Short mmCIF file of C-alpha atoms and ligand atoms in Angstrom, two decimals:
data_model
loop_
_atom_site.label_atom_id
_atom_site.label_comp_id
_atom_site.label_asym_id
_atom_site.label_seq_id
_atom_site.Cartn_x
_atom_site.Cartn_y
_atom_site.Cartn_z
CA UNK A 1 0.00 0.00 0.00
CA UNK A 2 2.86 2.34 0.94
CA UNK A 3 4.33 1.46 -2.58
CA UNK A 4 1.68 2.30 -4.31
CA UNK A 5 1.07 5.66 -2.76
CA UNK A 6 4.84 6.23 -3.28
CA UNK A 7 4.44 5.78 -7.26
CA UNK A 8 1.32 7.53 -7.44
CA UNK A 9 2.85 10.88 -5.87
CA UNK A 10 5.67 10.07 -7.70
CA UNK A 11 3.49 9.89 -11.06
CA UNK A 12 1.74 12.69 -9.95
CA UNK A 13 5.33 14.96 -9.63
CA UNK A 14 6.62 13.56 -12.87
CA UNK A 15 3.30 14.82 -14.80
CA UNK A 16 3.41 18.76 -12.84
CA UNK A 17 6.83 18.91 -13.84
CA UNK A 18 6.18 18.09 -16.98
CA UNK A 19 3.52 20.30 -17.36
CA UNK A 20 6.02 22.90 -15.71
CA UNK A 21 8.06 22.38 -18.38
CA UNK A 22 5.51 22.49 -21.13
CA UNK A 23 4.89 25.85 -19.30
CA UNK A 24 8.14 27.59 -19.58
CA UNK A 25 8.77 26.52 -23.06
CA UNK A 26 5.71 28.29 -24.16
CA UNK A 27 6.57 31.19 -21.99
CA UNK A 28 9.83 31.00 -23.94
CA UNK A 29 8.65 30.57 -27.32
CA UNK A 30 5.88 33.50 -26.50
CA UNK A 31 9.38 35.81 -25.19
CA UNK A 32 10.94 36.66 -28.63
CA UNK A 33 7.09 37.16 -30.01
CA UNK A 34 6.56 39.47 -27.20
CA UNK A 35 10.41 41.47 -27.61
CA UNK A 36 9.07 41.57 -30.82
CA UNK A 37 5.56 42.75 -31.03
CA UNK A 38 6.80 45.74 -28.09
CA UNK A 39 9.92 46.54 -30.47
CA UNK A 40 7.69 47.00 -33.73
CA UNK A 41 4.64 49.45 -31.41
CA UNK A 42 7.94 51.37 -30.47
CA UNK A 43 9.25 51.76 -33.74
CA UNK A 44 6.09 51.90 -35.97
CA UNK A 45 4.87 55.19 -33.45
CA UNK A 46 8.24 56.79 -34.18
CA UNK A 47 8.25 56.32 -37.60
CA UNK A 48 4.88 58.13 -37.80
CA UNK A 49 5.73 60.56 -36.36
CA UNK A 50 9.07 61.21 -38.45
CA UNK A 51 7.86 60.53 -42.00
CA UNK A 52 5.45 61.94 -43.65
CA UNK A 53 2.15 61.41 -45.85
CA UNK A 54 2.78 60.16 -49.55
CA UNK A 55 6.63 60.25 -48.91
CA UNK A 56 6.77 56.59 -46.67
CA UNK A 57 9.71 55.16 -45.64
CA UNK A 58 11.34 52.68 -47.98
CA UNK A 59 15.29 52.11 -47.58
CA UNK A 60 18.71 53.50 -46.01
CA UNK A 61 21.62 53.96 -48.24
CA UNK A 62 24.60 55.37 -46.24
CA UNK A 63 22.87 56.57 -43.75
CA UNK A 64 19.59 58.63 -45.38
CA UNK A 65 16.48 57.80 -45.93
CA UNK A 66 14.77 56.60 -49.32
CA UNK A 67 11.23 57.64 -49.28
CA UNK A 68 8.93 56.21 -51.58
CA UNK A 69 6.28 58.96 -53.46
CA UNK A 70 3.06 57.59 -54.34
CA UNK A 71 4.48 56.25 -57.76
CA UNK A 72 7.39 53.76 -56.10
CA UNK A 73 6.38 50.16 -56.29
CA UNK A 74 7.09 50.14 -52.90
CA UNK A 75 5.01 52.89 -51.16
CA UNK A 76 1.91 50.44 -50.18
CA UNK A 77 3.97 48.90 -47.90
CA UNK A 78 4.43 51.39 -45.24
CA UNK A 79 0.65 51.83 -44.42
CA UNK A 80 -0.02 48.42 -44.58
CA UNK A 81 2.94 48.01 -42.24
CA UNK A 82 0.90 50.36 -39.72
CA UNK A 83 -2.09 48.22 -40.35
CA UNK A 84 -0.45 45.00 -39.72
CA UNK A 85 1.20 46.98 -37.22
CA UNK A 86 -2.17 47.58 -35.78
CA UNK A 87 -3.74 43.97 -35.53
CA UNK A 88 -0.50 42.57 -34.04
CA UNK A 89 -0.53 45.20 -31.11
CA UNK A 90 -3.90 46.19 -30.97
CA UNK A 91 -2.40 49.58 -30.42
CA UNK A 92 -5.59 52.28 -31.92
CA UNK A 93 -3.01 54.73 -32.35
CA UNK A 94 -1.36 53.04 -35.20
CA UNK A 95 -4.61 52.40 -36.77
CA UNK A 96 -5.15 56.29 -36.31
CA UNK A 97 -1.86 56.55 -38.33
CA UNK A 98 -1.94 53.72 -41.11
CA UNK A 99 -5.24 55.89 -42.14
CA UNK A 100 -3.06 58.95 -42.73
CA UNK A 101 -0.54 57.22 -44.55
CA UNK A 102 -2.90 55.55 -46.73
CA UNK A 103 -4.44 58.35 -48.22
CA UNK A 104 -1.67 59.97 -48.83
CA UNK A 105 -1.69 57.19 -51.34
CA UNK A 106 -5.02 58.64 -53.26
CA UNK A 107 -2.77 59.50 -56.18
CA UNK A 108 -1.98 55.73 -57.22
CA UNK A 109 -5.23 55.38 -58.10
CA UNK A 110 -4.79 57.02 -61.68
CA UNK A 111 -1.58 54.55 -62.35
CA UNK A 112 -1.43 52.42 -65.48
CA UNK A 113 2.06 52.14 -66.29
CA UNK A 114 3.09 49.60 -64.01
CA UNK A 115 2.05 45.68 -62.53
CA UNK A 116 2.75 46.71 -59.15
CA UNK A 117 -0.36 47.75 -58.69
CA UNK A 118 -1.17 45.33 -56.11
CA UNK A 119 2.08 45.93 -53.98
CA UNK A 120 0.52 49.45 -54.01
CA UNK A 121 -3.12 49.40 -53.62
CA UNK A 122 -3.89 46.12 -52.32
CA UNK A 123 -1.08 46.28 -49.42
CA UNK A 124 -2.33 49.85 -48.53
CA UNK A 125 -6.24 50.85 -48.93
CA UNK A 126 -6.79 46.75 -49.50
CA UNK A 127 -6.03 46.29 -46.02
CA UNK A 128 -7.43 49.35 -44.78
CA UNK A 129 -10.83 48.14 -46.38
CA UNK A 130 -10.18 44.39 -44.64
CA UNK A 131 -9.77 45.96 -41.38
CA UNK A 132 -12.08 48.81 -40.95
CA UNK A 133 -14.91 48.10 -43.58
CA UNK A 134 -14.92 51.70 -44.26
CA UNK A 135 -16.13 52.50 -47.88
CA UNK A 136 -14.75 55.40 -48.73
CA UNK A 137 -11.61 52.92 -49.20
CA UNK A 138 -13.56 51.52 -52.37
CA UNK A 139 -13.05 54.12 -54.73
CA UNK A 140 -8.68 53.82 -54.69
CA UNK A 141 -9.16 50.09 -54.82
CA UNK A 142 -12.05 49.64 -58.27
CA UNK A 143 -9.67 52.46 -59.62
CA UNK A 144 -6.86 50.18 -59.42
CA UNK A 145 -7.98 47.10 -59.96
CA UNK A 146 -8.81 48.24 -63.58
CA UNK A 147 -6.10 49.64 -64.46
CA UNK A 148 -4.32 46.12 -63.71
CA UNK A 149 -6.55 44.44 -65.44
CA UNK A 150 -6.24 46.41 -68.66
CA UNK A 151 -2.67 45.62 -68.83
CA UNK A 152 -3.24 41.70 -69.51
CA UNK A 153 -2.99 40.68 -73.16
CA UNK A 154 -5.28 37.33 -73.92
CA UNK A 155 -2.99 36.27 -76.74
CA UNK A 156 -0.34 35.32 -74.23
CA UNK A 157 -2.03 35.30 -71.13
CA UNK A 158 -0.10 37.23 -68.70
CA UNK A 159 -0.06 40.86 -67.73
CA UNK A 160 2.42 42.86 -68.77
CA UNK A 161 4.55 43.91 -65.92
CA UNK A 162 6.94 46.78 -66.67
CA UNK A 163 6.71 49.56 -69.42
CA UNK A 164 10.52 50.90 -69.25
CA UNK A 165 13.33 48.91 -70.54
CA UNK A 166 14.57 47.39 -74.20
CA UNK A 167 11.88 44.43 -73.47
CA UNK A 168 8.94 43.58 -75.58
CA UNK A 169 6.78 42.54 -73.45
CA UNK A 170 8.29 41.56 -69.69
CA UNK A 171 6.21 39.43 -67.13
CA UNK A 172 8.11 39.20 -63.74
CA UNK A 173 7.80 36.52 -61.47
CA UNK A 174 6.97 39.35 -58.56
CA UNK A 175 4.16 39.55 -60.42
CA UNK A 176 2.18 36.87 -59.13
CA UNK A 177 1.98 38.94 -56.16
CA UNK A 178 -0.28 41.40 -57.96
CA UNK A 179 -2.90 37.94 -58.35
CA UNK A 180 -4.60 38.60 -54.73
CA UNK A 181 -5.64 42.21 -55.89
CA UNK A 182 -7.73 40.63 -58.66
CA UNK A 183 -8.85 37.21 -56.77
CA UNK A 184 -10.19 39.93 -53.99
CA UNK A 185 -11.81 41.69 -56.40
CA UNK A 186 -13.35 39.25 -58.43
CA UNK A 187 -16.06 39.11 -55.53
CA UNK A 188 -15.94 42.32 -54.13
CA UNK A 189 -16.86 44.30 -57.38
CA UNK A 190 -18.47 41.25 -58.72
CA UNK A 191 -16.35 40.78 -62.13
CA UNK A 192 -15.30 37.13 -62.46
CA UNK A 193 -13.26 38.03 -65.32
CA UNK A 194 -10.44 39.94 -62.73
CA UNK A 195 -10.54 36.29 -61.00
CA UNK A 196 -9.77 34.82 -64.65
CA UNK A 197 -7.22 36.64 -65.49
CA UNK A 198 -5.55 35.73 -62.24
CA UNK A 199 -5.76 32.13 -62.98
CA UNK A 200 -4.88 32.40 -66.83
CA UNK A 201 -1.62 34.61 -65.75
CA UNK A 202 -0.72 31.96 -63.04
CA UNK A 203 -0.83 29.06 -65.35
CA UNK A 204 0.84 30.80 -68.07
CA UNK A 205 3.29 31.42 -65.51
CA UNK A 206 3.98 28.02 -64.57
CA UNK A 207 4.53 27.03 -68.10
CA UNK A 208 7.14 29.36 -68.99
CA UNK A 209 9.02 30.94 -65.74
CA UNK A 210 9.58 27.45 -63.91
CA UNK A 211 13.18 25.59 -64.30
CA UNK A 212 13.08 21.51 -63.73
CA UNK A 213 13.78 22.08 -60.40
CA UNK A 214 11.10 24.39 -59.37
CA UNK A 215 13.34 27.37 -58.88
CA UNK A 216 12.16 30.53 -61.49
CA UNK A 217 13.47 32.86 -63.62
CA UNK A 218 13.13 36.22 -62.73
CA UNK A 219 11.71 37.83 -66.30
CA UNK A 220 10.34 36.16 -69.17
CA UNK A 221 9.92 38.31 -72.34
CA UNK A 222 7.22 37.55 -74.42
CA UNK A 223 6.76 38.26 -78.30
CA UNK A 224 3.78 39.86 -78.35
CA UNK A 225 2.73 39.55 -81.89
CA UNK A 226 3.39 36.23 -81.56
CA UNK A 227 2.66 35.42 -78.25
CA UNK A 228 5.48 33.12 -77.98
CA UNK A 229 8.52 33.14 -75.06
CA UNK A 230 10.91 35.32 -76.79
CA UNK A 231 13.53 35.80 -73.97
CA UNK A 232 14.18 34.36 -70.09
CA UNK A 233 16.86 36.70 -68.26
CA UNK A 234 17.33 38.57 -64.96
CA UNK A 235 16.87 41.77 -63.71
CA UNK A 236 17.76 41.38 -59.73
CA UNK A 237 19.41 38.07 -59.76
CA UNK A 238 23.09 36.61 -60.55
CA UNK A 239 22.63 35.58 -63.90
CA UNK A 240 19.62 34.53 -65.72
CA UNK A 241 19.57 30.85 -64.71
CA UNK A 242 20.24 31.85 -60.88
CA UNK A 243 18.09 31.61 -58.16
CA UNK A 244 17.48 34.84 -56.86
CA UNK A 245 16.01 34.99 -53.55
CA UNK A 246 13.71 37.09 -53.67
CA UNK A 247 12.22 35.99 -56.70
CA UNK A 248 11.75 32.39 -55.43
CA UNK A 249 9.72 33.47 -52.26
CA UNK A 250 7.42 35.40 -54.46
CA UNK A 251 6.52 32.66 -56.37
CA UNK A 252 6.05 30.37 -53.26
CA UNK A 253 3.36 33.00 -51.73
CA UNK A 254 2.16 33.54 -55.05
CA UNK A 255 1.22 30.00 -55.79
CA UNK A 256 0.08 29.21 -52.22
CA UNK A 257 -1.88 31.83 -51.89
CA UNK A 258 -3.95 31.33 -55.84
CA UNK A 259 -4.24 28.12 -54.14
CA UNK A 260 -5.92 29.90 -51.36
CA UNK A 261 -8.45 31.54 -53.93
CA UNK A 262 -8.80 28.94 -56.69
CA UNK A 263 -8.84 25.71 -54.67
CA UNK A 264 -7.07 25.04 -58.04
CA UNK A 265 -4.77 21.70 -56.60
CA UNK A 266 -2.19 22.52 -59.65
CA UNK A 267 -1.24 25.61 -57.55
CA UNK A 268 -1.05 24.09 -54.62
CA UNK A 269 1.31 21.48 -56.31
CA UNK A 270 3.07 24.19 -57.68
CA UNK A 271 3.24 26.15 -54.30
CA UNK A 272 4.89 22.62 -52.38
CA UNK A 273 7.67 21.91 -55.37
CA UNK A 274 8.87 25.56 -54.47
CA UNK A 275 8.77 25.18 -50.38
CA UNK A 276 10.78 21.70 -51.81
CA UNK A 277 13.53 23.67 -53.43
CA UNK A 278 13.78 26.62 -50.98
CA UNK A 279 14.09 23.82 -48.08
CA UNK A 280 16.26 21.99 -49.09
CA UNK A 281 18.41 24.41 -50.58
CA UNK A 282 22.16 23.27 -49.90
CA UNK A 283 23.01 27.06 -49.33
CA UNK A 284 20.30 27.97 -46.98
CA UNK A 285 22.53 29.31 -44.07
CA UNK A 286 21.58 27.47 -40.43
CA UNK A 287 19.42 30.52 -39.29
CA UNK A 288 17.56 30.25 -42.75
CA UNK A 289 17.67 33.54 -44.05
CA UNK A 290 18.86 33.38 -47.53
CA UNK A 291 21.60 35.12 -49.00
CA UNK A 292 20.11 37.90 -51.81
CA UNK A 293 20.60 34.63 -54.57
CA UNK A 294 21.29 31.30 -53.82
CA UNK A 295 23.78 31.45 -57.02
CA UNK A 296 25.85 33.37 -55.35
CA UNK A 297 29.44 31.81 -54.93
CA UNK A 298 29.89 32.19 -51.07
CA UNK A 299 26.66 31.91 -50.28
CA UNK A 300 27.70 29.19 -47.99
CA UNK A 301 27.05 28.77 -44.43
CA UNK A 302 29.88 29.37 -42.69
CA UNK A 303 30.44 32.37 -44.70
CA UNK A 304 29.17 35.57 -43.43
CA UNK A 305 30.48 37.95 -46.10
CA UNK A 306 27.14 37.26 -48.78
CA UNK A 307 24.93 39.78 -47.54
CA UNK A 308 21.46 37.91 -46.64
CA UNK A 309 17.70 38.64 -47.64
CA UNK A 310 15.50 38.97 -44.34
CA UNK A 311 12.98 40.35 -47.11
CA UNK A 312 12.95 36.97 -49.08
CA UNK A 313 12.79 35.07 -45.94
CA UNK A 314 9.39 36.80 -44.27
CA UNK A 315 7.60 36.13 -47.86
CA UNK A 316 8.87 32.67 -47.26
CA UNK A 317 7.94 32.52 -44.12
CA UNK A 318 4.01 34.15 -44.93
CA UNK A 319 3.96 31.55 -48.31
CA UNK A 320 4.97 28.43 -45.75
CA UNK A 321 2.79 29.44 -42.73
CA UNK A 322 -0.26 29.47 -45.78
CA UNK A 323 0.61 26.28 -46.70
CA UNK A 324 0.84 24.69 -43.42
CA UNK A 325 -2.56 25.06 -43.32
CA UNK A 326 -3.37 23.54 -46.68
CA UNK A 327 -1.94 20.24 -46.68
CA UNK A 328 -1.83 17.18 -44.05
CA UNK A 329 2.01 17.43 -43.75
CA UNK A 330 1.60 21.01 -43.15
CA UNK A 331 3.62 21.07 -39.57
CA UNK A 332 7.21 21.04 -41.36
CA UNK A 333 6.06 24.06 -43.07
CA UNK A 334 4.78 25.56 -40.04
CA UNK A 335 8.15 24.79 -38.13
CA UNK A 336 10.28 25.91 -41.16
CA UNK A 337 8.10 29.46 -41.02
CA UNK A 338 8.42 29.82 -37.05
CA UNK A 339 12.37 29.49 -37.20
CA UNK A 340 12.60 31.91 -40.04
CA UNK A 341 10.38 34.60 -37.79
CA UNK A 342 12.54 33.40 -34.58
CA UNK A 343 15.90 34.59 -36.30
CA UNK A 344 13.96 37.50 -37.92
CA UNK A 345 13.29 38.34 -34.35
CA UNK A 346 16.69 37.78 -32.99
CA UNK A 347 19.48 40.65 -32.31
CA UNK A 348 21.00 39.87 -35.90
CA UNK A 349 17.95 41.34 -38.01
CA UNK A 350 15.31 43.18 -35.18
CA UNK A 351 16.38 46.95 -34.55
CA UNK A 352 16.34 47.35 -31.28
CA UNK A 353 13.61 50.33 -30.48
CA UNK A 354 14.61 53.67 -31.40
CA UNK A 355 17.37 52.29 -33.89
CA UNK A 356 17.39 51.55 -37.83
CA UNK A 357 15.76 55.06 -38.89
CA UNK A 358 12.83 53.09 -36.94
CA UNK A 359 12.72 50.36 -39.75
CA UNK A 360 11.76 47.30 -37.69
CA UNK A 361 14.31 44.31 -39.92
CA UNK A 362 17.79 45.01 -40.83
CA UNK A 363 19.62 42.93 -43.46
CA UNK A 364 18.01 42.79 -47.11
CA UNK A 365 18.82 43.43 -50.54
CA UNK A 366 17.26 45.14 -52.79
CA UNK A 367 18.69 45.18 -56.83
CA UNK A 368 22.92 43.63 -55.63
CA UNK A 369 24.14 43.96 -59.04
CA UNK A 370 22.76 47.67 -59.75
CA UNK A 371 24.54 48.42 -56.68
CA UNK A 372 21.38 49.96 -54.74
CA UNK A 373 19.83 49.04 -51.37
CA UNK A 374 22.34 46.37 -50.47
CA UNK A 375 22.38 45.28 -46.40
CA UNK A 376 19.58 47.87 -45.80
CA UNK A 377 16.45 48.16 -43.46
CA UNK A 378 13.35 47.66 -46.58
CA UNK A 379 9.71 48.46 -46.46
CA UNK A 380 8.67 45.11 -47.74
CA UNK A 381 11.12 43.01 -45.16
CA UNK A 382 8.85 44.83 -42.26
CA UNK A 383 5.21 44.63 -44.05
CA UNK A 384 5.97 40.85 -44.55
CA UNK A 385 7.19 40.02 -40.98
CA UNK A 386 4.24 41.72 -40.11
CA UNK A 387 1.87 39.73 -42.15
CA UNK A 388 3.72 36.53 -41.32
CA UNK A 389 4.10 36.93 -37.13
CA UNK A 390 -0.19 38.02 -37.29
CA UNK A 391 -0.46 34.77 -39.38
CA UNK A 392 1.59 32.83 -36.98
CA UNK A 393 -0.13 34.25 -33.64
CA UNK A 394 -3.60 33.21 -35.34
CA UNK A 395 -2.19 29.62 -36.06
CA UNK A 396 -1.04 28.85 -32.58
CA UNK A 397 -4.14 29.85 -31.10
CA UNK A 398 -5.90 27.31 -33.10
N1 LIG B 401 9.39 43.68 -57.10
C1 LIG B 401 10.75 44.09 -57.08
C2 LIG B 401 11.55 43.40 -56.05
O1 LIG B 401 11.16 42.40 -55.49
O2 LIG B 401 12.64 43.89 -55.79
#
């Protein structure tokens, strides 16, 4: 009888020690979500309070401050930084601001030149309109929307992504990113043929940017009186046939998130053969925050010199932690996204507050070989942390 009491309180210690345990390593794991969620409030009120409407923070080079005017790709990003900014802190003030950045945006909404009309409009006034439900959002974003749709040409199926340049007619992998615009749209302004476009551009996509191995090539230049492939080349990467980083985790989120809006299975397909590359990639560093293209001769582990890409790795991170949810095997995605954001959100890459011209990520790249934006704070590092830590506190509540 003794005995048996002795194992049960013995039982009975083993499982509250366990559950002790259990206990702390949550607390831990919560610790460098918490150092980070208090450093981005701390640095997302500064920066609103230094920059100003319609000229939002995008870069440091040297020590100043690129801001992006209402016509850089980039300038969405900043507002829907605030918003994410927002949702992750619950912090009204921010919300307060992410509305005065965003319409000092109004301007975009008479663009036509460009793709990057998504990054724009959909990152900025799309997710003030998700958050608020305010209305007056609606004009900006049926504005936009058409002018991206009028830039896709049936006879190849794909829209046209840049106007400058000697190319005839360029479609950039990036550009898949521009998809969720349209998808969204498709049922908010009730035109399925935005939603068919995205799908046509996406397949025609996968037929012509995609290398054997599921890694992409950055530009593919199409004939357009032909409609045939005339060209595949670079623009950010190494070479044409490298992998640049960046590049790769746009097609990753691209494809996992049409999956998201088609429930088509050959993106989701797509989407896993592209986590498959990027994971097993024998020049991922340990922390797994790729170097700016995984060409790149000493992109090696051990070999700190290759400046890294903390923007490629939180779209890899957002395009993983979307298809964790998507497929039965989902957790190694999950746990690949959650050590990504845990070395975002180490020393290394997070500012501390009040550093980092009050950019929250240090460390990406943004054009290497045209010599610009190289080992800088970027506008579209921070917005996709953002997206990818409110994805990931969402996922481990369910
Ligand atoms: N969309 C341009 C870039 O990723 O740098």
């Amino acid at each position: 009888m003794e005995n048996m009491i002795k194992s049960i309180l013995v039982g009975v210690a083993i499982v509250f020690s366990l559950q002790a345990n259990a206990q702390l390593k949550n607390e831990h794991t919560e610790g460098w979500l918490a150092n980070a969620t208090s450093t981005i409030n701390q640095q997302l009120i500064k920066a609103s309070q230094t920059y100003l409407p319609g000229q939002n923070p995008r870069s440091v080079t040297c020590g100043t401050v690129r801001l992006a005017n209402y016509k850089d790709w980039t300038t969405g990003f900043f507002p829907g930084t605030l918003w994410y900014g927002y949702e992750l802190t619950g912090n009204k003030a921010l919300a307060a601001d992410a509305k005065r950045f965003t319409l000092g945006l109004d301007s975009m909404r008479y663009i036509t030149d460009t793709h990057d009309l998504g990054f724009m409009i959909y990152c900025s006034y799309g997710n003030a309109y998700r958050i608020t439900k305010d209305k007056s959002y609606l004009p900006v974003l049926s504005d936009g929307i058409k002018n991206l749709a009028a830039r896709f040409n049936p006879k190849i199926g794909v829209i046209r992504s840049w106007d400058f340049g000697e190319w005839k007619y360029p479609v950039i992998i990036d550009n898949m990113m521009n998809l969720e615009y349209l998808f969204w749209g498709s049922s908010e302004f009730d035109k399925s043929a935005y939603a068919q476009i995205g799908t046509t551009h996406a397949l025609t996509t996968m037929k012509n940017h995609f290398r054997p191995d599921f890694s992409s090539y950055h530009v593919v230049d199409y004939d357009p009186s032909t409609g045939k492939v005339f060209r595949k080349a670079t623009h950010q990467g190494l070479t044409d046939s490298s992998a640049w980083s960046r590049g790769q985790a746009w097609g990753l989120y691209g494809y996992a998130m049409c999956y998201e809006n088609t429930k088509d299975l050959r993106f989701l397909t797509q989407a896993e053969h592209i986590a498959k590359f990027l994971m097993n990639h024998p020049k991922t560093p340990a922390d797994k925050i790729p170097v700016w293209d995984y060409d790149v001769h000493n992109a090696l582990q051990a070999d700190e010199r290759a400046p890294r890409d903390a923007s490629a790795a939180a779209v890899i991170a957002c395009g993983l932690l979307k298809l964790s949810t998507k497929v039965k095997n989902g957790q190694q995605y999950f746990k690949y996204a959650e050590d990504i954001l845990k070395s975002l959100s180490s020393d290394k890459y997070l500012a501390k507050p009040g550093e980092n011209n009050y950019f929250i990520l240090k460390h990406s790249v943004g054009a290497f070989l045209y010599n610009s934006e190289i080992d800088t704070p970027l506008d579209y590092a921070d917005y996709y942390y953002l997206e990818a830590l409110n994805q990931y506190k969402k996922l481990k509540k369910t």
